[in-house]
Coordinates of C-alpha atoms in Angstrom, one line a residue:
X25 CA 13.0 -13.1 2.4
X26 CA 14.7 -15.6 4.6
X27 CA 18.0 -17.4 4.3
X28 CA 20.5 -18.9 6.6
X29 CA 18.5 -17.9 9.6
X30 CA 18.5 -14.2 8.6
X31 CA 15.4 -12.2 7.9
X32 CA 15.8 -9.7 5.0
X33 CA 13.8 -6.6 4.4
X34 CA 13.5 -5.2 0.9
X35 CA 12.7 -1.5 0.3
X36 CA 12.5 0.8 -2.6
X37 CA 12.4 4.6 -2.8
X38 CA 11.7 7.4 -5.3
X39 CA 15.4 7.9 -5.8
X40 CA 15.6 4.7 -7.8
X41 CA 17.4 2.6 -5.2
X42 CA 16.5 -0.9 -3.9
X43 CA 18.0 -1.7 -0.5
X44 CA 18.2 -5.0 1.4
X45 CA 18.3 -4.9 5.2
X46 CA 19.3 -7.7 7.6
X47 CA 16.9 -7.1 10.5
X48 CA 18.6 -9.6 12.6
X49 CA 21.9 -7.7 12.6
X50 CA 21.5 -4.2 13.9
X51 CA 24.1 -1.4 13.9
X52 CA 23.4 1.4 16.3
X53 CA 19.8 0.3 16.5
X54 CA 19.4 0.2 12.8
X55 CA 19.1 -2.9 10.6
X56 CA 22.4 -3.6 8.8
X57 CA 22.4 -2.8 5.0
X58 CA 23.0 -6.1 3.2
X59 CA 22.9 -4.7 -0.4
X60 CA 21.9 -1.7 -2.5
X61 CA 21.2 -1.3 -6.2
X62 CA 20.1 1.6 -8.4
X63 CA 17.7 0.4 -11.0
X64 CA 15.6 3.5 -12.1
X65 CA 15.7 7.2 -12.0
X66 CA 12.4 7.2 -10.1
X67 CA 10.8 4.2 -8.6
X68 CA 7.1 4.0 -8.1
X69 CA 6.4 0.3 -7.4
X70 CA 8.1 -2.9 -6.5
X71 CA 7.1 -6.6 -6.2
X72 CA 9.3 -9.5 -5.1
X73 CA 8.6 -13.2 -5.6
X74 CA 11.1 -16.0 -4.9
X75 CA 14.1 -13.6 -4.9
X76 CA 13.1 -12.1 -8.2
X77 CA 12.5 -8.3 -7.8
X78 CA 10.5 -6.1 -10.2
X79 CA 10.7 -2.3 -10.0
X80 CA 8.8 0.1 -12.1
X81 CA 9.0 3.8 -12.8
X82 CA 11.1 6.1 -14.8
X83 CA 14.3 4.8 -16.5
X84 CA 17.8 5.9 -15.8
X85 CA 18.9 8.9 -17.9
X86 CA 21.7 6.7 -19.3
X87 CA 19.2 4.1 -20.5
X88 CA 17.6 4.2 -24.0
X89 CA 14.7 6.6 -24.7
X90 CA 11.4 5.9 -22.9
X91 CA 9.3 7.3 -20.2
X92 CA 8.4 4.1 -18.5
X93 CA 10.5 1.1 -17.5
X94 CA 10.4 -2.2 -15.6
X95 CA 13.6 -3.6 -14.2
X96 CA 14.1 -7.2 -13.1
X97 CA 16.7 -7.8 -10.4
X98 CA 17.7 -10.9 -8.4
X99 CA 18.4 -11.2 -4.7
X100 CA 21.3 -13.6 -4.0
X101 CA 24.1 -14.2 -1.5
X102 CA 26.1 -11.3 -2.8
X103 CA 23.2 -8.8 -2.7
X104 CA 21.2 -7.6 -5.7
X105 CA 22.0 -7.7 -9.4
X106 CA 20.1 -6.4 -12.4
X107 CA 19.1 -9.2 -14.8
X108 CA 16.9 -7.4 -17.4
X109 CA 15.7 -3.9 -18.1
X110 CA 12.4 -3.6 -20.0
X111 CA 12.5 -0.1 -21.7
X112 CA 10.0 -0.6 -24.5
X113 CA 6.9 -1.8 -22.7
X114 CA 5.4 1.6 -21.8
X115 CA 5.5 5.1 -23.2
X116 CA 4.6 6.6 -19.8
X117 CA 5.7 6.1 -16.2
X118 CA 5.1 2.7 -14.7
X119 CA 3.1 2.8 -11.5
X120 CA 2.3 -0.8 -10.7
X121 CA 4.0 -4.1 -11.4
X122 CA 2.9 -7.6 -10.1
X123 CA 4.3 -11.1 -10.6
X124 CA 1.7 -13.8 -11.3
X125 CA 4.4 -16.5 -11.0
X126 CA 8.1 -16.6 -11.5
X127 CA 7.8 -16.2 -15.2
X128 CA 4.9 -13.9 -16.0
X129 CA 4.3 -10.4 -14.7
X130 CA 1.9 -7.5 -15.4
X131 CA 2.7 -3.8 -15.4
X132 CA 0.7 -0.6 -15.9
X133 CA 0.9 3.1 -15.2
X134 CA 0.1 6.5 -16.7
X135 CA -1.8 5.1 -19.6
X136 CA -4.8 2.8 -19.8
X137 CA -3.0 -0.3 -20.9
X138 CA -1.9 -3.3 -18.9
X139 CA 1.2 -5.1 -20.4
X140 CA 1.9 -8.7 -19.7
X141 CA 5.4 -10.1 -20.0
X142 CA 6.7 -13.6 -20.0
X143 CA 10.4 -13.2 -19.1
X144 CA 11.3 -16.4 -21.0
X145 CA 10.5 -14.6 -24.3
X146 CA 12.6 -11.9 -26.0
X147 CA 12.0 -8.4 -24.9
X148 CA 9.8 -6.5 -27.4
X149 CA 7.5 -3.5 -27.5
X150 CA 4.1 -4.2 -26.0
X151 CA 5.4 -7.2 -24.1
X152 CA 3.9 -10.7 -24.6
X153 CA 0.3 -9.4 -24.6
X154 CA -1.4 -6.1 -24.0
X155 CA -4.8 -5.4 -22.4
X156 CA -5.5 -2.2 -24.2
X157 CA -7.9 0.4 -22.7
X158 CA -8.1 -1.5 -19.4
X159 CA -9.7 1.5 -17.7
X160 CA -10.8 5.0 -18.1
X161 CA -7.4 6.5 -17.5
X162 CA -4.1 5.6 -15.7
X163 CA -3.9 2.3 -13.9
X164 CA -2.6 2.6 -10.3
X165 CA -2.8 -1.0 -9.0
X166 CA -2.9 -4.6 -10.2
X167 CA -3.7 -7.8 -8.3
X168 CA -3.7 -11.4 -9.6
X169 CA -6.4 -13.7 -8.6
X170 CA -5.3 -16.4 -6.1
X171 CA -7.9 -18.7 -7.6
X172 CA -7.5 -18.3 -11.4
X173 CA -4.1 -17.6 -13.1
X174 CA -5.9 -15.9 -16.0
X175 CA -7.7 -13.2 -13.9
X176 CA -6.2 -9.9 -12.9
X177 CA -7.8 -7.0 -11.0
X178 CA -7.1 -3.3 -11.8
X179 CA -8.1 0.1 -10.7
X180 CA -7.0 3.6 -11.5
X181 CA -7.9 7.3 -11.2
X182 CA -11.6 6.8 -11.8
X183 CA -14.3 5.2 -9.6
X184 CA -14.3 1.6 -10.8
X185 CA -12.3 -1.6 -10.2
X186 CA -12.1 -3.9 -13.2
X187 CA -11.6 -7.6 -13.6
X188 CA -9.8 -8.9 -16.7
X189 CA -9.4 -12.3 -18.3
X190 CA -6.0 -12.3 -20.0
X191 CA -7.3 -14.9 -22.5
X192 CA -9.8 -12.3 -23.7
X193 CA -7.8 -9.0 -23.5
X194 CA -10.2 -7.1 -25.8
X195 CA -12.9 -6.7 -23.2
X196 CA -13.4 -6.2 -19.5
X197 CA -14.8 -9.2 -17.7
X198 CA -16.5 -7.3 -14.9
X199 CA -16.6 -3.7 -13.7
X200 CA -17.3 -2.9 -10.1
X201 CA -18.9 0.4 -9.1
X202 CA -21.0 1.9 -6.3
X203 CA -18.5 2.2 -3.5
X204 CA -17.3 5.8 -3.6
X205 CA -18.6 9.1 -2.1
X206 CA -18.3 12.8 -2.9
X207 CA -16.2 15.5 -1.4
X208 CA -17.9 18.4 0.4
X209 CA -19.1 21.2 -2.0
X210 CA -16.4 23.6 -0.6
X211 CA -13.8 21.1 -1.6
X212 CA -15.1 20.7 -5.2
X213 CA -17.8 18.2 -4.7
X214 CA -16.3 15.7 -7.2
X215 CA -16.6 11.9 -6.8
X216 CA -13.4 10.5 -5.4
X217 CA -11.3 7.6 -6.6
X218 CA -10.6 4.2 -5.1
X219 CA -7.3 2.6 -4.0
X220 CA -6.0 -0.9 -3.5
X221 CA -8.9 -3.2 -4.1
X222 CA -8.1 -6.8 -3.1
X223 CA -9.3 -10.3 -3.6
X224 CA -10.8 -12.1 -0.7
X225 CA -12.6 -15.3 0.2
X226 CA -9.9 -17.3 -1.7
X227 CA -10.5 -15.3 -4.9
X228 CA -14.2 -15.7 -5.0
X229 CA -14.8 -12.1 -4.1
X230 CA -13.3 -8.6 -4.6
X231 CA -13.3 -6.1 -1.8
X232 CA -13.3 -2.4 -2.7
X233 CA -13.5 0.8 -0.7
X234 CA -13.6 4.4 -2.0
X235 CA -12.5 7.8 -0.7
X236 CA -15.1 9.8 1.1
X237 CA -17.2 6.7 1.6
X238 CA -17.9 4.5 4.6
X239 CA -19.1 1.7 2.4
X240 CA -16.9 -1.4 2.0
X241 CA -18.3 -3.3 -1.0
X242 CA -17.8 -6.9 -2.0
X243 CA -18.4 -8.3 -5.4
X244 CA -18.6 -11.9 -6.8
X245 CA -15.7 -12.6 -9.2
X246 CA -17.9 -15.2 -10.9
X247 CA -21.0 -13.0 -11.6
X248 CA -19.7 -9.5 -11.1
X249 CA -22.7 -8.8 -8.9
X250 CA -22.5 -7.0 -5.5
X251 CA -22.5 -9.4 -2.6
X252 CA -22.7 -6.6 0.0
X253 CA -22.3 -2.9 0.5
X254 CA -21.8 -2.6 4.2
X255 CA -21.6 0.5 6.3
X256 CA -18.3 0.3 8.2
X257 CA -18.4 1.8 11.7
X258 CA -15.9 4.7 11.2
X259 CA -16.0 7.7 13.5
X260 CA -17.1 10.5 11.2
X261 CA -15.3 13.8 11.2
X262 CA -16.5 17.3 10.4
X263 CA -16.8 16.6 6.6
X264 CA -18.9 13.5 7.2
X265 CA -17.6 10.0 6.2
X266 CA -14.0 10.2 5.3
X267 CA -13.9 6.8 3.8
X268 CA -10.9 4.5 3.7
X269 CA -8.7 2.3 1.6
X270 CA -8.4 -1.5 1.6
X271 CA -4.8 -2.2 2.1
X272 CA -4.2 -5.9 2.4
X273 CA -5.6 -9.3 3.3
X274 CA -4.4 -11.3 6.3
X275 CA -5.2 -14.9 5.5
X276 CA -6.7 -17.5 7.8
X277 CA -4.3 -19.3 10.0
X278 CA -4.2 -21.8 12.9
X279 CA -4.5 -18.9 15.3
X280 CA -7.1 -17.0 13.3
X281 CA -10.3 -18.7 12.0
X282 CA -11.2 -15.9 9.6
X283 CA -9.3 -13.8 7.1
X284 CA -8.9 -10.1 8.0
X285 CA -9.0 -7.1 5.7
X286 CA -6.7 -4.2 6.8
X287 CA -8.4 -0.9 6.0
X288 CA -6.6 2.5 6.2
X289 CA -8.7 5.4 7.4
X290 CA -7.1 8.8 7.9
X291 CA -4.0 8.1 10.0
X292 CA -5.3 4.7 11.3
X293 CA -5.2 1.1 10.0
X294 CA -8.1 -1.0 11.3
X295 CA -8.9 -4.7 10.9
X296 CA -12.2 -5.7 9.4
X297 CA -13.3 -9.4 9.4
X298 CA -15.9 -10.2 6.7
X299 CA -18.4 -13.0 6.9
X300 CA -19.1 -14.6 3.6
X301 CA -22.2 -16.1 2.2
X302 CA -22.5 -17.9 -1.1
X303 CA -20.9 -16.2 -4.1

């Protein structure tokens, strides 16, 4: 966030703390701490929008009973303050939380449900709406479509990414498969999972990459069909293709004509510039 010429960095850690750092004011070569707040016993995820900070994980021991919690905090001139604790949304640990806008957010974790919350409504079990059985197991990541406020993307411990329309929470809109590989037999041979799928091409496509695969797949969000399954030019190690993980999308800019996908592979992060056809 930025304010009064200062650039603020927001971090969260497993000990439950949120910290705000002023990177323009260093003390002994380290950014100055501008605020700190303990919101959870264990923090697994964080998302900030317009100074509103969501953290998800395990509730404080002093909080009411529950194994999963989401806490809403606000970033202001005096640091951070807790605004609302949601303790009845999830029976299990929360692993991902994402704002759609400044009023509605989605959260999920160690169950197969996605819970939607409109913070203008009273806190209640199950939130404002629940997408039940959103996957084949725990949900690890959520992404809102930049093109359609009703569409959310999820993935978990299995080998599929799924697209959901929150107006029709009873069924999955599209399921994307075919982008994962297998471990070497001596390591068990099982098919690996996927991490961090992302929307691209302005929300018209979804990009997915799986562990132990050198295939970076793109799917149409309109039809659910594969647009491409391209071999990415990774240097292969002794176990064959080690695969990668799509991390984030760097949008087009005045200095850059095409958007760029950042892909993690082993200890490296590499850029990948897709070329889109019709979706």
